[in-house]
Amino acid sequence: MVRPLGFLVGLGFITALVLAILTTPLKNEVNVAHEFHKHPKHLKLASDGLMPHWDKAQLQRGMQVYKEVCSACHSLHLVAFRDIGDLGYSEGQVKTFAKGYDNIPSINPDTGEPATRTGLPSDYFPSPYANETAARAANNNALPPDLSLITKAREGGKDYVYSLLTGFQNPPANLPKELRPSTGLHYNPYFANLNLAMAPPLTKGQVTFADGSPNTVEAMAADVSAFLVWTAEPKLVKRVQVGWAAFIFLLIFTGLTYLSYRNIWADKKH
């Protein structure tokens, strides 16, 4: 009795599997949004390629754009104030920069109540919101992502960030009604579903650079994208340099090993 029952159960399972294969469509339904979605534009930076280096002037401009524009909504909680010393700032400048933040969460030692204090080089960039609920309440229920690793967390990396910042535009006339941005949303063809809660963050002349560099939307977007490449992987250049050193060492070692082999077996018949 057990064997016939097991056979019937197995036969039913195989039948269900075959029916599922035969009735499943081979093609996915066309995603209408995909027709309007654009691939990120390429952004060329000094940190690209096989011999990368940091353009510290650009990184400093990018940090300024972040501080004056992006920090109003986005955190950078994996980057400490002292880390910006790698961008060419002196120890005194780092301390001055940290003191510019007077909202570092702390505890009053006398009362034990929550308080704030002036920043120290060892502190990390503070979040603009007290918690996630406050962040969503201020952004149409959308949570602004932390930007520390954004160029590694998003497909396309720096190209995606640059394209998103420069891609805000009016919806095309042939965009279906269901894909048009509703109240509080903004059309951007570089975003996955075409509409996002973030308003265009950059406007021409919004940030003034001390070195007189261009402050167009494209220029500022490139600068802050370069800065976010650095925050995501501050050891990128050093890592590539170590990689090249290891490669050259192995190349030389391989050559010496081959020459030793030829010398040891030179008088032997093969």
mmCIF file of C-alpha atoms in Angstrom:
data_model
loop_
_atom_site.group_PDB
_atom_site.id
_atom_site.type_symbol
_atom_site.label_atom_id
_atom_site.label_comp_id
_atom_site.label_asym_id
_atom_site.label_seq_id
_atom_site.Cartn_x
_atom_site.Cartn_y
_atom_site.Cartn_z
ATOM 1 C CA MET A 1 0.000 0.000 0.000
ATOM 2 C CA VAL A 2 2.851 2.344 0.848
ATOM 3 C CA ARG A 3 4.618 1.858 -2.476
ATOM 4 C CA PRO A 4 1.571 2.622 -4.693
ATOM 5 C CA LEU A 5 0.858 5.701 -2.568
ATOM 6 C CA GLY A 6 4.452 6.886 -2.882
ATOM 7 C CA PHE A 7 4.327 6.302 -6.630
ATOM 8 C CA LEU A 8 1.140 8.371 -6.946
ATOM 9 C CA VAL A 9 2.620 11.215 -4.882
ATOM 10 C CA GLY A 10 5.758 11.231 -7.023
ATOM 11 C CA LEU A 11 3.717 11.122 -10.222
ATOM 12 C CA GLY A 12 1.619 14.046 -9.005
ATOM 13 C CA PHE A 13 4.745 16.042 -8.180
ATOM 14 C CA ILE A 14 6.263 15.393 -11.608
ATOM 15 C CA THR A 15 2.962 16.290 -13.316
ATOM 16 C CA ALA A 16 2.755 19.578 -11.399
ATOM 17 C CA LEU A 17 6.366 20.365 -12.305
ATOM 18 C CA VAL A 18 5.807 19.672 -16.019
ATOM 19 C CA LEU A 19 2.641 21.794 -16.054
ATOM 20 C CA ALA A 20 4.456 24.655 -14.342
ATOM 21 C CA ILE A 21 7.212 24.541 -16.968
ATOM 22 C CA LEU A 22 4.777 24.386 -19.882
ATOM 23 C CA THR A 23 2.464 27.137 -18.612
ATOM 24 C CA THR A 24 5.163 29.604 -17.533
ATOM 25 C CA PRO A 25 5.720 32.253 -20.231
ATOM 26 C CA LEU A 26 9.217 32.232 -21.703
ATOM 27 C CA LYS A 27 9.300 36.011 -21.954
ATOM 28 C CA ASN A 28 8.917 38.480 -19.145
ATOM 29 C CA GLU A 29 6.361 41.188 -19.597
ATOM 30 C CA VAL A 30 7.806 44.361 -21.055
ATOM 31 C CA ASN A 31 8.582 46.899 -18.350
ATOM 32 C CA VAL A 32 7.326 50.213 -19.700
ATOM 33 C CA ALA A 33 9.587 52.178 -17.350
ATOM 34 C CA HIS A 34 12.596 50.383 -18.852
ATOM 35 C CA GLU A 35 11.974 52.101 -22.191
ATOM 36 C CA PHE A 36 12.556 55.503 -20.591
ATOM 37 C CA HIS A 37 15.311 54.480 -18.182
ATOM 38 C CA LYS A 38 18.799 55.608 -19.232
ATOM 39 C CA HIS A 39 22.185 54.078 -18.502
ATOM 40 C CA PRO A 40 24.517 56.298 -16.449
ATOM 41 C CA LYS A 41 26.838 58.694 -18.251
ATOM 42 C CA HIS A 42 30.542 58.011 -17.824
ATOM 43 C CA LEU A 43 32.410 60.316 -15.457
ATOM 44 C CA LYS A 44 36.178 60.351 -15.898
ATOM 45 C CA LEU A 45 38.131 60.925 -12.686
ATOM 46 C CA ALA A 46 41.799 60.926 -11.704
ATOM 47 C CA SER A 47 41.085 57.869 -9.530
ATOM 48 C CA ASP A 48 40.151 55.765 -12.584
ATOM 49 C CA GLY A 49 42.353 53.360 -14.497
ATOM 50 C CA LEU A 50 45.455 51.337 -13.755
ATOM 51 C CA MET A 51 47.477 54.270 -12.390
ATOM 52 C CA PRO A 52 44.984 56.190 -10.262
ATOM 53 C CA HIS A 53 45.685 59.182 -8.065
ATOM 54 C CA TRP A 54 43.597 61.558 -5.992
ATOM 55 C CA ASP A 55 42.891 65.025 -7.308
ATOM 56 C CA LYS A 56 42.912 66.591 -3.845
ATOM 57 C CA ALA A 57 41.690 69.969 -5.073
ATOM 58 C CA GLN A 58 38.640 68.278 -6.580
ATOM 59 C CA LEU A 59 38.078 66.210 -3.442
ATOM 60 C CA GLN A 60 38.130 69.364 -1.325
ATOM 61 C CA ARG A 61 35.585 70.988 -3.619
ATOM 62 C CA GLY A 62 33.465 67.849 -3.449
ATOM 63 C CA MET A 63 33.541 67.902 0.338
ATOM 64 C CA GLN A 64 32.440 71.536 0.251
ATOM 65 C CA VAL A 65 29.502 70.612 -1.981
ATOM 66 C CA TYR A 66 28.570 67.813 0.390
ATOM 67 C CA LYS A 67 28.804 70.066 3.461
ATOM 68 C CA GLU A 68 26.868 72.984 1.960
ATOM 69 C CA VAL A 69 24.266 71.005 0.012
ATOM 70 C CA CYS A 70 24.088 67.246 0.553
ATOM 71 C CA SER A 71 24.555 67.217 4.342
ATOM 72 C CA ALA A 72 21.150 68.858 4.772
ATOM 73 C CA CYS A 73 19.559 65.457 4.059
ATOM 74 C CA HIS A 74 22.273 62.808 3.806
ATOM 75 C CA SER A 75 24.564 61.433 6.492
ATOM 76 C CA LEU A 76 28.175 60.354 6.159
ATOM 77 C CA HIS A 77 28.461 58.285 9.301
ATOM 78 C CA LEU A 78 31.475 56.156 8.278
ATOM 79 C CA VAL A 79 33.773 59.150 7.766
ATOM 80 C CA ALA A 80 35.509 60.876 10.695
ATOM 81 C CA PHE A 81 36.559 64.513 10.638
ATOM 82 C CA ARG A 82 40.202 63.453 11.051
ATOM 83 C CA ASP A 83 39.984 61.468 7.812
ATOM 84 C CA ILE A 84 39.836 64.655 5.748
ATOM 85 C CA GLY A 85 43.494 65.204 6.611
ATOM 86 C CA ASP A 86 44.139 62.834 3.694
ATOM 87 C CA LEU A 87 42.620 65.444 1.385
ATOM 88 C CA GLY A 88 45.455 67.883 2.026
ATOM 89 C CA TYR A 89 44.215 69.654 5.151
ATOM 90 C CA SER A 90 46.566 70.386 8.039
ATOM 91 C CA GLU A 91 45.913 69.248 11.603
ATOM 92 C CA GLY A 92 44.831 72.755 12.553
ATOM 93 C CA GLN A 93 42.411 72.952 9.630
ATOM 94 C CA VAL A 94 40.904 69.599 10.601
ATOM 95 C CA LYS A 95 40.329 70.827 14.162
ATOM 96 C CA THR A 96 38.758 74.034 12.868
ATOM 97 C CA PHE A 97 36.521 72.055 10.533
ATOM 98 C CA ALA A 98 35.388 69.788 13.380
ATOM 99 C CA LYS A 99 34.618 72.787 15.596
ATOM 100 C CA GLY A 100 32.289 74.028 12.889
ATOM 101 C CA TYR A 101 29.853 71.324 14.004
ATOM 102 C CA ASP A 102 28.177 72.160 17.311
ATOM 103 C CA ASN A 103 25.497 69.468 17.140
ATOM 104 C CA ILE A 104 27.500 66.362 18.057
ATOM 105 C CA PRO A 105 25.292 64.160 20.295
ATOM 106 C CA SER A 106 26.603 63.886 23.828
ATOM 107 C CA ILE A 107 25.578 63.430 27.469
ATOM 108 C CA ASN A 108 25.607 66.196 30.057
ATOM 109 C CA PRO A 109 28.021 64.889 32.730
ATOM 110 C CA ASP A 110 26.191 66.781 35.495
ATOM 111 C CA THR A 111 22.607 65.779 34.740
ATOM 112 C CA GLY A 112 22.975 62.695 32.545
ATOM 113 C CA GLU A 113 20.585 64.254 30.035
ATOM 114 C CA PRO A 114 21.170 64.158 26.269
ATOM 115 C CA ALA A 115 23.103 67.183 25.044
ATOM 116 C CA THR A 116 25.228 68.393 22.161
ATOM 117 C CA ARG A 117 28.809 69.594 21.990
ATOM 118 C CA THR A 118 31.389 70.993 19.603
ATOM 119 C CA GLY A 119 32.976 68.476 17.269
ATOM 120 C CA LEU A 120 36.382 66.873 17.725
ATOM 121 C CA PRO A 121 38.623 65.419 14.992
ATOM 122 C CA SER A 122 37.762 61.946 16.286
ATOM 123 C CA ASP A 123 34.028 62.509 15.739
ATOM 124 C CA TYR A 124 32.170 61.309 12.667
ATOM 125 C CA PHE A 125 30.053 63.431 10.352
ATOM 126 C CA PRO A 126 26.714 63.746 12.175
ATOM 127 C CA SER A 127 23.349 62.810 10.736
ATOM 128 C CA PRO A 128 21.055 65.720 9.872
ATOM 129 C CA TYR A 129 18.140 63.906 11.565
ATOM 130 C CA ALA A 130 17.634 62.534 15.047
ATOM 131 C CA ASN A 131 16.361 59.184 13.763
ATOM 132 C CA GLU A 132 14.817 57.407 10.772
ATOM 133 C CA THR A 133 11.300 58.549 11.650
ATOM 134 C CA ALA A 134 12.366 62.194 11.594
ATOM 135 C CA ALA A 135 14.200 61.654 8.312
ATOM 136 C CA ARG A 136 11.142 60.138 6.633
ATOM 137 C CA ALA A 137 8.845 62.816 8.026
ATOM 138 C CA ALA A 138 10.990 65.508 6.426
ATOM 139 C CA ASN A 139 11.284 63.774 3.045
ATOM 140 C CA ASN A 140 7.798 62.665 1.990
ATOM 141 C CA ASN A 141 8.306 59.316 3.790
ATOM 142 C CA ALA A 142 11.471 58.599 1.769
ATOM 143 C CA LEU A 143 14.637 57.782 3.703
ATOM 144 C CA PRO A 144 17.717 59.649 2.392
ATOM 145 C CA PRO A 145 20.510 57.054 2.170
ATOM 146 C CA ASP A 146 23.832 57.446 3.930
ATOM 147 C CA LEU A 147 26.433 58.482 1.356
ATOM 148 C CA SER A 148 29.536 56.913 2.912
ATOM 149 C CA LEU A 149 29.498 53.903 0.567
ATOM 150 C CA ILE A 150 27.010 55.072 -2.037
ATOM 151 C CA THR A 151 29.398 54.726 -4.998
ATOM 152 C CA LYS A 152 29.961 51.077 -4.074
ATOM 153 C CA ALA A 153 26.377 50.345 -3.068
ATOM 154 C CA ARG A 154 24.760 51.464 -6.330
ATOM 155 C CA GLU A 155 25.197 49.797 -9.705
ATOM 156 C CA GLY A 156 27.168 52.183 -11.874
ATOM 157 C CA GLY A 157 28.973 53.721 -8.894
ATOM 158 C CA LYS A 158 30.227 57.240 -9.522
ATOM 159 C CA ASP A 159 28.645 57.290 -12.985
ATOM 160 C CA TYR A 160 25.242 56.645 -11.420
ATOM 161 C CA VAL A 161 25.688 59.362 -8.776
ATOM 162 C CA TYR A 162 26.868 61.900 -11.351
ATOM 163 C CA SER A 163 24.081 61.047 -13.787
ATOM 164 C CA LEU A 164 21.422 61.198 -11.086
ATOM 165 C CA LEU A 165 22.567 64.632 -9.903
ATOM 166 C CA THR A 166 22.586 66.033 -13.434
ATOM 167 C CA GLY A 167 19.608 64.082 -14.807
ATOM 168 C CA PHE A 168 16.589 65.946 -13.430
ATOM 169 C CA GLN A 169 14.325 67.076 -16.256
ATOM 170 C CA ASN A 170 10.742 67.499 -17.319
ATOM 171 C CA PRO A 171 8.945 64.242 -18.202
ATOM 172 C CA PRO A 172 8.848 63.519 -21.948
ATOM 173 C CA ALA A 173 5.538 64.092 -23.709
ATOM 174 C CA ASN A 174 5.103 60.383 -24.516
ATOM 175 C CA LEU A 175 5.618 59.224 -20.931
ATOM 176 C CA PRO A 176 2.573 57.141 -19.855
ATOM 177 C CA LYS A 177 0.348 58.718 -17.248
ATOM 178 C CA GLU A 178 1.057 56.013 -14.675
ATOM 179 C CA LEU A 179 4.788 56.795 -14.858
ATOM 180 C CA ARG A 180 4.464 60.535 -14.471
ATOM 181 C CA PRO A 181 5.692 61.933 -11.138
ATOM 182 C CA SER A 182 2.991 62.521 -8.574
ATOM 183 C CA THR A 183 3.035 65.243 -5.930
ATOM 184 C CA GLY A 184 6.376 65.347 -4.141
ATOM 185 C CA LEU A 185 8.212 63.298 -6.774
ATOM 186 C CA HIS A 186 10.618 64.399 -9.500
ATOM 187 C CA TYR A 187 11.344 62.838 -12.888
ATOM 188 C CA ASN A 188 14.843 61.504 -13.456
ATOM 189 C CA PRO A 189 15.495 58.924 -16.221
ATOM 190 C CA TYR A 190 18.617 57.636 -14.433
ATOM 191 C CA PHE A 191 16.585 56.464 -11.433
ATOM 192 C CA ALA A 192 15.204 52.926 -11.585
ATOM 193 C CA ASN A 193 11.495 53.801 -11.489
ATOM 194 C CA LEU A 194 12.010 57.238 -13.083
ATOM 195 C CA ASN A 195 10.620 59.195 -10.112
ATOM 196 C CA LEU A 196 12.288 59.986 -6.816
ATOM 197 C CA ALA A 197 11.488 62.054 -3.761
ATOM 198 C CA MET A 198 14.729 64.048 -3.851
ATOM 199 C CA ALA A 199 14.315 67.406 -5.539
ATOM 200 C CA PRO A 200 17.129 68.635 -7.815
ATOM 201 C CA PRO A 201 19.795 69.379 -5.188
ATOM 202 C CA LEU A 202 22.189 71.443 -7.309
ATOM 203 C CA THR A 203 21.694 74.750 -9.074
ATOM 204 C CA LYS A 204 24.222 76.802 -10.989
ATOM 205 C CA GLY A 205 26.304 79.032 -8.707
ATOM 206 C CA GLN A 206 24.981 77.383 -5.566
ATOM 207 C CA VAL A 207 28.473 76.813 -4.131
ATOM 208 C CA THR A 208 31.357 79.258 -4.472
ATOM 209 C CA PHE A 209 34.830 77.733 -4.531
ATOM 210 C CA ALA A 210 37.846 79.591 -3.158
ATOM 211 C CA ASP A 211 39.996 78.553 -6.132
ATOM 212 C CA GLY A 212 37.489 79.971 -8.619
ATOM 213 C CA SER A 213 36.646 76.580 -10.119
ATOM 214 C CA PRO A 214 33.475 76.293 -12.229
ATOM 215 C CA ASN A 215 30.290 75.912 -10.188
ATOM 216 C CA THR A 216 27.910 74.680 -12.841
ATOM 217 C CA VAL A 217 25.626 71.774 -11.971
ATOM 218 C CA GLU A 218 27.811 69.386 -13.976
ATOM 219 C CA ALA A 219 31.043 70.592 -12.348
ATOM 220 C CA MET A 220 29.677 70.400 -8.797
ATOM 221 C CA ALA A 221 28.165 66.973 -9.490
ATOM 222 C CA ALA A 222 31.540 65.722 -10.730
ATOM 223 C CA ASP A 223 33.315 67.136 -7.669
ATOM 224 C CA VAL A 224 30.960 65.610 -5.116
ATOM 225 C CA SER A 225 30.964 62.287 -7.016
ATOM 226 C CA ALA A 226 34.766 62.237 -6.798
ATOM 227 C CA PHE A 227 34.530 62.970 -3.066
ATOM 228 C CA LEU A 228 32.086 60.092 -2.571
ATOM 229 C CA VAL A 229 34.445 57.752 -4.437
ATOM 230 C CA TRP A 230 37.028 58.674 -1.811
ATOM 231 C CA THR A 231 34.653 58.188 1.141
ATOM 232 C CA ALA A 232 33.696 54.747 -0.163
ATOM 233 C CA GLU A 233 37.281 53.593 -0.668
ATOM 234 C CA PRO A 234 39.856 56.016 0.799
ATOM 235 C CA LYS A 235 42.665 53.467 0.346
ATOM 236 C CA LEU A 236 41.916 52.887 -3.354
ATOM 237 C CA VAL A 237 45.113 54.513 -4.667
ATOM 238 C CA LYS A 238 47.281 52.862 -2.010
ATOM 239 C CA ARG A 239 45.705 49.492 -2.768
ATOM 240 C CA VAL A 240 46.475 49.797 -6.478
ATOM 241 C CA GLN A 241 50.047 50.875 -5.733
ATOM 242 C CA VAL A 242 50.556 47.853 -3.468
ATOM 243 C CA GLY A 243 49.034 45.660 -6.164
ATOM 244 C CA TRP A 244 51.474 46.956 -8.764
ATOM 245 C CA ALA A 245 54.403 46.453 -6.362
ATOM 246 C CA ALA A 246 53.302 42.864 -5.719
ATOM 247 C CA PHE A 247 52.855 42.244 -9.454
ATOM 248 C CA ILE A 248 56.352 43.570 -10.279
ATOM 249 C CA PHE A 249 57.852 41.510 -7.437
ATOM 250 C CA LEU A 250 56.171 38.346 -8.697
ATOM 251 C CA LEU A 251 57.289 39.108 -12.245
ATOM 252 C CA ILE A 252 60.915 39.515 -11.161
ATOM 253 C CA PHE A 253 60.697 36.467 -8.900
ATOM 254 C CA THR A 254 59.305 34.389 -11.769
ATOM 255 C CA GLY A 255 62.177 35.494 -14.022
ATOM 256 C CA LEU A 256 64.792 34.665 -11.396
ATOM 257 C CA THR A 257 63.167 31.291 -10.743
ATOM 258 C CA TYR A 258 63.245 30.452 -14.443
ATOM 259 C CA LEU A 259 66.903 31.491 -14.768
ATOM 260 C CA SER A 260 67.775 29.385 -11.706
ATOM 261 C CA TYR A 261 65.999 26.444 -13.248
ATOM 262 C CA ARG A 262 67.943 26.852 -16.489
ATOM 263 C CA ASN A 263 71.231 27.146 -14.577
ATOM 264 C CA ILE A 264 70.657 24.090 -12.384
ATOM 265 C CA TRP A 265 69.594 21.839 -15.242
ATOM 266 C CA ALA A 266 71.903 23.336 -17.901
ATOM 267 C CA ASP A 267 74.219 20.286 -18.012
ATOM 268 C CA LYS A 268 71.457 17.732 -17.866
ATOM 269 C CA LYS A 269 69.963 16.006 -20.859
ATOM 270 C CA HIS A 270 66.232 16.415 -21.218
#
